[in-house]
Short mmCIF file of C-alpha atoms in Angstrom, two decimals:
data_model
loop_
_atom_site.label_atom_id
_atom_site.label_comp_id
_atom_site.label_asym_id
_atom_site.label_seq_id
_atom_site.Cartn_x
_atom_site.Cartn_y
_atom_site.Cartn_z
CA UNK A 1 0.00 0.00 0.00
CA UNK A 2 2.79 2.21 0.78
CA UNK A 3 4.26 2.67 -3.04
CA UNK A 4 0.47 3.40 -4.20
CA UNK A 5 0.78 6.62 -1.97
CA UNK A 6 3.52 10.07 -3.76
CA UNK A 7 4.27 10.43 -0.28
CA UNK A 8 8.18 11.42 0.03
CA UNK A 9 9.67 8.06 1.07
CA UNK A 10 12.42 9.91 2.89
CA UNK A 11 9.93 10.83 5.84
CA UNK A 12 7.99 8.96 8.15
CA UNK A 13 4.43 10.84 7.53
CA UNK A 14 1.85 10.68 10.69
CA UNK A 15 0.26 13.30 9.87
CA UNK A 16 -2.40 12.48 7.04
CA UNK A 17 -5.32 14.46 8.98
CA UNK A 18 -3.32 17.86 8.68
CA UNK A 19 -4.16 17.51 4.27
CA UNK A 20 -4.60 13.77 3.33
CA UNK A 21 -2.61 11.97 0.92
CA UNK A 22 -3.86 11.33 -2.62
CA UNK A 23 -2.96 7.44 -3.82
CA UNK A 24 -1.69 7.50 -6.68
CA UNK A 25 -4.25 5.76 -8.85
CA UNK A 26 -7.03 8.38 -7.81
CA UNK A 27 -4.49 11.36 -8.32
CA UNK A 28 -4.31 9.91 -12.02
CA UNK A 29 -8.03 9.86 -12.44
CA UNK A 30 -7.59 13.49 -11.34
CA UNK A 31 -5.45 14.22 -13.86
CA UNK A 32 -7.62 12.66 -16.60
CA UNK A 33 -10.18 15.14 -15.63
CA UNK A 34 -8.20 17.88 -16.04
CA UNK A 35 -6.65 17.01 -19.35
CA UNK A 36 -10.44 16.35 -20.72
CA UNK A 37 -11.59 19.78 -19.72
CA UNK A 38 -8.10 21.26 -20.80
CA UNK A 39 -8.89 18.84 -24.12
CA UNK A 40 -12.61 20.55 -25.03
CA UNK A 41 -13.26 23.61 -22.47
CA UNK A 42 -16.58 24.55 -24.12
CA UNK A 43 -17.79 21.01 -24.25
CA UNK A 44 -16.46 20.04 -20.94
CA UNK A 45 -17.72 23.48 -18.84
CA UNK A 46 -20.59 24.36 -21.28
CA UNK A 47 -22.30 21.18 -22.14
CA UNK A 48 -21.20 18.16 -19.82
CA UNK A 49 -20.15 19.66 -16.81
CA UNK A 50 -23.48 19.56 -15.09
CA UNK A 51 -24.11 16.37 -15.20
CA UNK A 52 -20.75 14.70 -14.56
CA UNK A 53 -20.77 16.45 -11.08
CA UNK A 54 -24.51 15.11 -10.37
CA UNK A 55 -23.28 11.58 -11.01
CA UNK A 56 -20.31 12.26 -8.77
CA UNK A 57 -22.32 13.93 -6.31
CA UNK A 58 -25.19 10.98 -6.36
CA UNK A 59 -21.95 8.40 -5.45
CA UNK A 60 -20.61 10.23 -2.79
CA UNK A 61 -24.59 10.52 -1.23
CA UNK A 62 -24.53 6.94 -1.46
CA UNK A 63 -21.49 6.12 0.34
CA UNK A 64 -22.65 9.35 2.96
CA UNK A 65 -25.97 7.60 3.43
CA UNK A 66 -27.99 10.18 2.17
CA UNK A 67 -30.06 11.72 -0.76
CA UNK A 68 -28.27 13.02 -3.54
CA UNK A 69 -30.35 16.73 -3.75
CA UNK A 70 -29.11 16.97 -0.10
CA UNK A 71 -25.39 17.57 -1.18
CA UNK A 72 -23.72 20.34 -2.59
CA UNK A 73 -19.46 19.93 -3.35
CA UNK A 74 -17.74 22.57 -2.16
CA UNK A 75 -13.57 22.77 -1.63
CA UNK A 76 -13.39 22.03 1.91
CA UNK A 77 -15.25 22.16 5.71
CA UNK A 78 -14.35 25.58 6.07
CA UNK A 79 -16.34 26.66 3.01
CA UNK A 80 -19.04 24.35 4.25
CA UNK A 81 -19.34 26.52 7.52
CA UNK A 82 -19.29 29.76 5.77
CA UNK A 83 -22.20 29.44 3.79
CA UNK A 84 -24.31 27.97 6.90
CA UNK A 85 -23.00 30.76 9.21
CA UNK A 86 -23.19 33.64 5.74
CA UNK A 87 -26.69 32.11 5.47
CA UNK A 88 -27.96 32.88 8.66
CA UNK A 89 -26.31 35.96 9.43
CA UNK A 90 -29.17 38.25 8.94
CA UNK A 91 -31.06 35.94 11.28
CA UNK A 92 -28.89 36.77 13.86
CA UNK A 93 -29.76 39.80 16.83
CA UNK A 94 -27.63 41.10 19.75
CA UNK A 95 -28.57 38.90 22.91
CA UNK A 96 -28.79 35.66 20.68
CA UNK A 97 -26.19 32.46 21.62
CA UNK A 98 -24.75 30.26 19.11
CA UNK A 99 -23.45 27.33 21.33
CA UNK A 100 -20.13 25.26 20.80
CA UNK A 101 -17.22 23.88 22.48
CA UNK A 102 -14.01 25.31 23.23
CA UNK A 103 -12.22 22.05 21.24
CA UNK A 104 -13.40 23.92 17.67
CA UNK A 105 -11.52 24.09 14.77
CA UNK A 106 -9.74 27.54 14.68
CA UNK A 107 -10.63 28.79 11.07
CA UNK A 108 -14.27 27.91 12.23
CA UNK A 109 -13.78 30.13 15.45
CA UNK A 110 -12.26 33.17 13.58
CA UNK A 111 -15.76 32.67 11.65
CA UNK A 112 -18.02 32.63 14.60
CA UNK A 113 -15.85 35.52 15.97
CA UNK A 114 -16.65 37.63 12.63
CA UNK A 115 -20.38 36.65 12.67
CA UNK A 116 -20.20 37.88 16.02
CA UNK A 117 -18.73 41.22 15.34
CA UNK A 118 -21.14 41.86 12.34
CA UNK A 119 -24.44 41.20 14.75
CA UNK A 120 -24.30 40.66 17.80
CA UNK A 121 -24.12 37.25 18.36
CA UNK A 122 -23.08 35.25 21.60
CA UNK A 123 -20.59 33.01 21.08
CA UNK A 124 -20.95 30.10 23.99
CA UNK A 125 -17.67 28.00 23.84
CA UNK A 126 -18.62 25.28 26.26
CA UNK A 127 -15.18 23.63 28.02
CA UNK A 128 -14.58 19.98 27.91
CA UNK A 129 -12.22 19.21 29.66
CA UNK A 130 -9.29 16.31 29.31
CA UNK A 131 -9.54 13.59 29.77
CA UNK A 132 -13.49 13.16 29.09
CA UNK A 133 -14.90 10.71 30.99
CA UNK A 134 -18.11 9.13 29.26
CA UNK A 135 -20.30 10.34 26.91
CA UNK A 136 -23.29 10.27 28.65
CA UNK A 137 -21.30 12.63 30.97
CA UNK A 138 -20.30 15.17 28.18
CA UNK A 139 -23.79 15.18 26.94
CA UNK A 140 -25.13 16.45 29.75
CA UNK A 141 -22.40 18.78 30.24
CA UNK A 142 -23.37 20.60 27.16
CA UNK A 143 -26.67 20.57 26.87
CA UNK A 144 -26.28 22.63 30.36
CA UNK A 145 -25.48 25.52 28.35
CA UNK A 146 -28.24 25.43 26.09
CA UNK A 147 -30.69 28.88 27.34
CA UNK A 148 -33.44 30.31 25.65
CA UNK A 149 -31.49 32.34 23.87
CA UNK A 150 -29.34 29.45 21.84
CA UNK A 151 -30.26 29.79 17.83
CA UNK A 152 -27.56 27.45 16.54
CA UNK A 153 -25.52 24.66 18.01
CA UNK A 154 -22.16 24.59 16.31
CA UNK A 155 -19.92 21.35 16.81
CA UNK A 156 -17.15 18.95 15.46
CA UNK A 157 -17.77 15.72 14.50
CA UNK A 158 -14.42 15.04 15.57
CA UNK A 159 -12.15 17.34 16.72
CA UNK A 160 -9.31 18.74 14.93
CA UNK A 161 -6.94 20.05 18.05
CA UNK A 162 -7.92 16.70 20.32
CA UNK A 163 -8.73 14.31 17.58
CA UNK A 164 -11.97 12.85 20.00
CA UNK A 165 -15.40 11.92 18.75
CA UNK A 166 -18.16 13.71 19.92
CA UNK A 167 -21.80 12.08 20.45
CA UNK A 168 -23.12 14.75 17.22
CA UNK A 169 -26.02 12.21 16.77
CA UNK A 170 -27.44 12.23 20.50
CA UNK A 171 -26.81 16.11 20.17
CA UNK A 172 -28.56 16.69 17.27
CA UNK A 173 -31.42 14.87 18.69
CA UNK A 174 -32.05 16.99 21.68
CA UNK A 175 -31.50 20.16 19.48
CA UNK A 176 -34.09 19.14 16.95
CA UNK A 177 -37.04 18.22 19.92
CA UNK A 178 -36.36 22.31 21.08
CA UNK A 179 -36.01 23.61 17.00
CA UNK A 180 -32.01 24.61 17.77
CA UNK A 181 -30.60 24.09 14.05
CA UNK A 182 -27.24 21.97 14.14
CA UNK A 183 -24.43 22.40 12.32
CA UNK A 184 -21.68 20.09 12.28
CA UNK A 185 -17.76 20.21 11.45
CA UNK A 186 -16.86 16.64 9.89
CA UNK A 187 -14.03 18.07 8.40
CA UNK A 188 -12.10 14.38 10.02
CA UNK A 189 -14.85 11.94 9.94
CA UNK A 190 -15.44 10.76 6.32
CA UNK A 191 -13.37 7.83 5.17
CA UNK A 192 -12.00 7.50 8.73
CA UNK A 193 -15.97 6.11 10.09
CA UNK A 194 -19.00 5.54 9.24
CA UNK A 195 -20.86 8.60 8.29
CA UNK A 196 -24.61 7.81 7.89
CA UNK A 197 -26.02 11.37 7.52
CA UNK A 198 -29.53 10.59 7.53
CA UNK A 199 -28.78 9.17 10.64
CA UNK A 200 -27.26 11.11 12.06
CA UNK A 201 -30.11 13.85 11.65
CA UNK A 202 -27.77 17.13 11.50
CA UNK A 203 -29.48 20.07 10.18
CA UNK A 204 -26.20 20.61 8.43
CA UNK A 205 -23.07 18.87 8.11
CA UNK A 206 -19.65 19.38 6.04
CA UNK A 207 -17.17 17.32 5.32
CA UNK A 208 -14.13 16.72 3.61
CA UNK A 209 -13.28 14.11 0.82
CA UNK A 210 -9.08 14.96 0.55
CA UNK A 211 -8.45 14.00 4.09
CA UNK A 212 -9.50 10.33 4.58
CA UNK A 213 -11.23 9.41 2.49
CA UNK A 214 -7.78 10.22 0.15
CA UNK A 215 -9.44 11.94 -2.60
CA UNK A 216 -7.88 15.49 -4.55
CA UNK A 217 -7.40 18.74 -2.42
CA UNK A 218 -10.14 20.96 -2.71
CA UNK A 219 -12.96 17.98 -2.78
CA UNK A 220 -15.57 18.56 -0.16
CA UNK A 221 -19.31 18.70 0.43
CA UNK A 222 -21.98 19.99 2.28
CA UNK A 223 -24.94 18.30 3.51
CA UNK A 224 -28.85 20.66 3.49
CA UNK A 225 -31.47 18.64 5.58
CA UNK A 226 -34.47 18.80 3.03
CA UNK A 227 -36.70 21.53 5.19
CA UNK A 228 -33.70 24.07 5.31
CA UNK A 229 -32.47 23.99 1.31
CA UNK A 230 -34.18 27.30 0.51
CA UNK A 231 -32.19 28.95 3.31
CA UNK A 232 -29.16 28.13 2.16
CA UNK A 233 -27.48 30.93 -0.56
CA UNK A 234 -23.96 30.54 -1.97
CA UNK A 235 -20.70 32.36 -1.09
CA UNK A 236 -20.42 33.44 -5.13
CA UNK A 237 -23.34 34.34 -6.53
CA UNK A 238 -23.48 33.33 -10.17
CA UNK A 239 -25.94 32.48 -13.22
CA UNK A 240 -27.36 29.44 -11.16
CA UNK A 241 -29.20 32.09 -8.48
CA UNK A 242 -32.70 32.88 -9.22
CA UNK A 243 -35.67 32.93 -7.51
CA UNK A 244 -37.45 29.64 -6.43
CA UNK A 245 -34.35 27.94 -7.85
CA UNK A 246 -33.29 24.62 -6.23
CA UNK A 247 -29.97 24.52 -3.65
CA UNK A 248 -28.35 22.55 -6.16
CA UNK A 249 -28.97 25.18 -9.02
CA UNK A 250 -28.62 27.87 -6.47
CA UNK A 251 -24.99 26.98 -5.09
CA UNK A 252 -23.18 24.46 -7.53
CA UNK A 253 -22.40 26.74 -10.41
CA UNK A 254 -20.01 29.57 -9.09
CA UNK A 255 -18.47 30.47 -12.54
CA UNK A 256 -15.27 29.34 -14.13
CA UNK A 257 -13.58 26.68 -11.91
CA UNK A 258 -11.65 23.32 -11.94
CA UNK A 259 -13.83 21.21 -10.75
CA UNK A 260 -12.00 17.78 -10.94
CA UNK A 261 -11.45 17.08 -7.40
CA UNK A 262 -15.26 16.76 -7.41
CA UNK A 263 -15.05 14.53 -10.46
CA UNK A 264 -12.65 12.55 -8.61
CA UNK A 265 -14.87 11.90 -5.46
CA UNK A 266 -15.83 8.67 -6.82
CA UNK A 267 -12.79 6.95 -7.56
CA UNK A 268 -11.84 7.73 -4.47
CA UNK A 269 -14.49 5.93 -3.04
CA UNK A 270 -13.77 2.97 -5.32
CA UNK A 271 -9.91 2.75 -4.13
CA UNK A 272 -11.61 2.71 -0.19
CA UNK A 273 -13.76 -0.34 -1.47
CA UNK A 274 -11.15 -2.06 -3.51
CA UNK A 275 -8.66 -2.02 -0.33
CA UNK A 276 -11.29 -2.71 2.35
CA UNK A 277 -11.24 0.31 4.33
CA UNK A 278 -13.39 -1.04 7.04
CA UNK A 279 -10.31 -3.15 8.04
CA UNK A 280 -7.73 -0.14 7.44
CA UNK A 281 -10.14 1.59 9.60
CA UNK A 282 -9.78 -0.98 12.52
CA UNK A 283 -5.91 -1.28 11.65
CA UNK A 284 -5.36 2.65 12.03
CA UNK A 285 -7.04 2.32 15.44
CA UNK A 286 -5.30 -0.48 16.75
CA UNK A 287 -2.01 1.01 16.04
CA UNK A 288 -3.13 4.43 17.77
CA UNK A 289 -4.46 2.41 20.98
CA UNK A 290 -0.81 0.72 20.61
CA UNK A 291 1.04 4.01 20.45
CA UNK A 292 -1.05 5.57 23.05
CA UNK A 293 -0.43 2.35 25.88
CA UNK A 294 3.60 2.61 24.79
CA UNK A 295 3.65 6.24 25.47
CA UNK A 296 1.73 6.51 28.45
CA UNK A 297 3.90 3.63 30.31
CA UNK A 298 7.02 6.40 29.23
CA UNK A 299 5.28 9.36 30.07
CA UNK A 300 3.22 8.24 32.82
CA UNK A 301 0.42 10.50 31.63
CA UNK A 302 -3.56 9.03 31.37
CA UNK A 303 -4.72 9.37 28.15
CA UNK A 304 -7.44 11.93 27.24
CA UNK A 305 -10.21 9.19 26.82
CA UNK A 306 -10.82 5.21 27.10
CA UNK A 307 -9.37 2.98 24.03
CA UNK A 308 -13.07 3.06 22.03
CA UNK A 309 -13.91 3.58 19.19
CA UNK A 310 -16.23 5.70 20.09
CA UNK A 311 -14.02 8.53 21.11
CA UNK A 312 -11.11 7.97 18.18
CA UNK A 313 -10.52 6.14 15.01
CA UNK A 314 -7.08 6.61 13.19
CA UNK A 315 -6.33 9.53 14.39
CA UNK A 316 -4.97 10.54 17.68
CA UNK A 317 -4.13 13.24 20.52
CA UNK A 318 -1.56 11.99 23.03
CA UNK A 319 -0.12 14.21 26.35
CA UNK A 320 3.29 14.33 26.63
CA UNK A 321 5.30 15.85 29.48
CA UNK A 322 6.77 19.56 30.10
CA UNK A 323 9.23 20.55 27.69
CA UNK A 324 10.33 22.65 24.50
CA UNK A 325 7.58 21.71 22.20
CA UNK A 326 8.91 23.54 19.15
CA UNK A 327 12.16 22.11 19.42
CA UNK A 328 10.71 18.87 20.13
CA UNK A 329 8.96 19.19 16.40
CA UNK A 330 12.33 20.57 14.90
CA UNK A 331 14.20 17.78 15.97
CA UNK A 332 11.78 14.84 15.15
CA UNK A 333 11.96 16.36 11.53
CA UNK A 334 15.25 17.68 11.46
CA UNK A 335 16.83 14.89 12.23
CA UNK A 336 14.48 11.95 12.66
CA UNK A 337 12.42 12.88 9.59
CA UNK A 338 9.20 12.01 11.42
CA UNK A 339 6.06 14.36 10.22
CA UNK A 340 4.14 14.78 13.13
CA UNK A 341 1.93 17.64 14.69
CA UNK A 342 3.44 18.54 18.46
CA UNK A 343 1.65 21.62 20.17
CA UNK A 344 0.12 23.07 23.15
CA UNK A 345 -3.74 22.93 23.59
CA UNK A 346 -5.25 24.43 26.50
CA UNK A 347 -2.31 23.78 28.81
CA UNK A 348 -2.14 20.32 27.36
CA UNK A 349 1.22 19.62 25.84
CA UNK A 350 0.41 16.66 23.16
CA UNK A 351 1.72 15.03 20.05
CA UNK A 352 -1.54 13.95 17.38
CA UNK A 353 -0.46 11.26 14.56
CA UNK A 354 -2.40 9.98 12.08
CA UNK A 355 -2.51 6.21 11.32
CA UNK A 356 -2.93 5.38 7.50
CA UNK A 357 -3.12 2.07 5.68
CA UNK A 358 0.38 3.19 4.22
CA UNK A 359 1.83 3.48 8.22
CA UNK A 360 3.95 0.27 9.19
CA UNK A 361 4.67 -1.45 12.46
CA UNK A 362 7.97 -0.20 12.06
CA UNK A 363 6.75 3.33 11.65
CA UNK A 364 5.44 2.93 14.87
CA UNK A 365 8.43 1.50 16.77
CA UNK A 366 10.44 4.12 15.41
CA UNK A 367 8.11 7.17 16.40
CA UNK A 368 7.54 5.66 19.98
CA UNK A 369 11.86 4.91 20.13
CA UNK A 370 12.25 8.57 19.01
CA UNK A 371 9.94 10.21 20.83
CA UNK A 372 11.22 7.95 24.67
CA UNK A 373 15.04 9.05 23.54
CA UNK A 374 14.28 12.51 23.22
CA UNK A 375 12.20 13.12 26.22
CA UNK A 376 14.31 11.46 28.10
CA UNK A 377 16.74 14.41 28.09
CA UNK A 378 14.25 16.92 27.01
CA UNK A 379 11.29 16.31 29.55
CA UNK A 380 11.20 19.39 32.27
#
C-alpha cells in the first residue's frame, strides 16, 4: 500500500489528517479530468459539466448515506461553515447564543468571531475538559449551556486540536425536539468512520473528501437537511441564483472553476472499497491504541479518553510531558524525519499522529523509540 501513496519516502508521515494523501491511482483519475476539460473547455464546462458532477455527487450521497439533492461539493469544511453561518447571518440579533465547544476548529472560530462582530451574536464555547470521561457525561455537560437564547448549536464531528469523537447524533437529537438548528464540522470523519447522515439527523453537516477518504485537495461537500435547502445561498453568486431555484442550481455553479477534485470523489471511493477500508479503519485504530499504551507507560500521563472507538478512530491526541515543544517538532523532523503535529492545547502539551493504511509497524516502533530518547533528556 505504501508505493500506491507520492508520499516522500524519505519521511515517516503521521500526519495524514493535517491535508490527506492522494494514492496514486485516484491522483491519475484526477489528472484525466483535467486534461479532458483542458482537451474541449466549451464542451467540458458548457455542455457536460453539469451532469458529470450530479453523477459524482449521487456516489458520494450513497457512500454518505444520504439523498443526492441533499449535497452540494464545495472545496473544503471551512467553506461548508461559511455558507451555513453567511446564510444565517441576517437571522442573527444582539442577545442571541450560538453554542459550541471550546475544542473547535480555529478557522471555524475566527468565523463565529466575525459573525459575532457583524451582529451581535453570543458566542458560547462550552469547556470539555481532558480527559473526558463518558459520553453520557459530556452530553449532559453541554446541553447545560443550552438557554433560551441558543439559535444554533455549532460542533465537530471530531475534533481537529484533540482528535476525539463527539456524540453529534445524541446532540442533534435533543437540538431538533427544542427547534435549535445543528451544524456540524466533519471536516475528520469521512473515510476515517461511518458517516450515515440521515442518521445522524444534522441540520447541516460538512465534510471533507481529501483527508481520509484520500481523494484530490479541494474535494468537499456539504450536507442541506431537506426543510432548510431554501435557506441556504452561496458564497459566489453566479448564473445558477434565481428565484425559487433549487440549492443545487442555487450553489453548484459559481463560474469558471476546476472542478476535478469533485469529479474525482468517486474513484476515491472505489480505491476505499477495492482495499477494504473497514479493516484499514480498525488497523489505524489499533495502532493508535498501541502508540497511546507505549507512550503513556514512558510518560506516565492518562490518556485523554478510554481505548473506544467511540471517542477515536485513526487519528490521535496523546499528552506528553513539560518541555520545548517547538524544538521537540524541529528535531523529530530535522533529524528523525518524522512528520508529526506537536503543540500546546489548552495547557495540554500533546503530540496527534495519524494512522494510515500506508503506516507500518515499524513506523510505529520508530516514532515511539524517538519520541522515549528525546524526552528522556528533554522532559522538564
Amino acid at each position: 500500500m505504501k508505493d500506491l501513496f507520492l508520499l516522500n519516502p524519505d519521511v515517516i508521515f503521521f500526519n495524514h489528517g493535517s491535508f490527506g494523501a492522494c494514492p496514486r491511482p485516484v491522483f491519475e483519475a484526477y489528472h484525466r479530468w483535467q486534461r479532458e476539460l483542458e482537451w474541449e473547455p466549451i464542451d467540458f464546462l458548457g455542455r457536460r459539466q453539469e451532469s458529470l458532477i450530479a453523477a459524482a455527487r449521487e456516489r458520494l450521497a450513497e457512500y454518505l448515506h444520504t439523498t443526492e439533492s441533499n449535497l452540494l461539493f464545495v472545496t473544503n469544511a471551512t467553506t461548508g461553515m461559511n455558507t451555513v453561518a453567511r446564510s444565517f447571518m441576517q437571522d442573527f440579533q444582539p442577545g442571541d447564543e450560538l453554542l459550541t465547544t471550546n475544542h473547535e476548529y480555529g478557522a471555524v472560530d475566527k468565523m463565529w468571531d466575525y459573525i459575532s462582530s457583524k451582529t451581535g451574536l453570543k458566542i458560547v464555547r462550552h469547556e470539555i475538559p481532558l480527559p473526558v470521561t463518558t459520553r453520557e457525561e459530556l452530553i449532559e455537560a453541554f446541553w447545560a449551556d443550552v438557554t433560551p437564547n441558543t439559535r444554533m448549536i455549532s460542533i465537530s464531528h471530531v475534533t481537529s486540536a484533540t482528535a476525539l469523537a463527539f456524540p453529534i447524533k445524541e446532540i442533534c437529537a435533543r437540538a431538533r425536539a427544542v427547534g435549535i438548528p445543528t451544524v456540524i464540522d466533519g471536516a475528520h470523519a469521512p473515510g476515517q468512520m461511518l458517516v450515515d447522515l440521515d442518521d445522524i439527523g444534522a441540520d447541516f453537516y460538512t465534510g471533507n473528501c481529501h483527508k481520509w477518504m484520500c481523494a484530490p485537495k479541494g474535494s468537499g461537500f456539504l450536507y442541506v437537511r431537506p426543510e432548510w435547502h431554501d435557506k441556504i445561498d452561496p458564497l459566489v453568486i453566479s448564473h445558477g441564483w434565481i428565484p425559487g431555484s433549487t440549492l443545487i442550481d442555487r450553489c453548484q455553479w459559481q463560474g469558471t472553476r476546476d472542478t476535478s477534485a469533485y469529479l474525482t470523489v468517486p474513484n476515491a471511493i472505489d480505491f476505499m472499497q477495492e482495499h477494504n477500508w473497514e479493516a484499514v479503519r480498525q488497523r489505524g485504530h489499533d495502532m493508535a491504541v498501541d502508540f497511546s499504551q507505549r507512550m503513556t507507560a514512558i510518560t506516565e500521563i492518562d490518556p485523554f479518553s478510554p481505548y473506544s472507538t467511540e471517542w477515536f478512530s485513526q487519528l490521535i491526541a496523546v499528552p506528553l510531558p513539560d518541555c520545548d515543544l517547538p524544538e521537540l517538532a524541529r528535531r523529530m523532523y530535522e533529524d528523525h524525519h518524522i512528520v508529526v503535529p506537536i503543540f500546546p492545547w489548552n495547557g495540554h502539551n500533546q503530540i496527534r499522529v495519524s494512522f494510515q493504511v500506508y503506516n507500518t509497524p515499524e513506523e510505529v516502533d520508530t516514532l515511539v523509540n524517538t519520541l522515549a530518547e528525546l524526552l528522556s533528556v528533554m522532559a522538564v
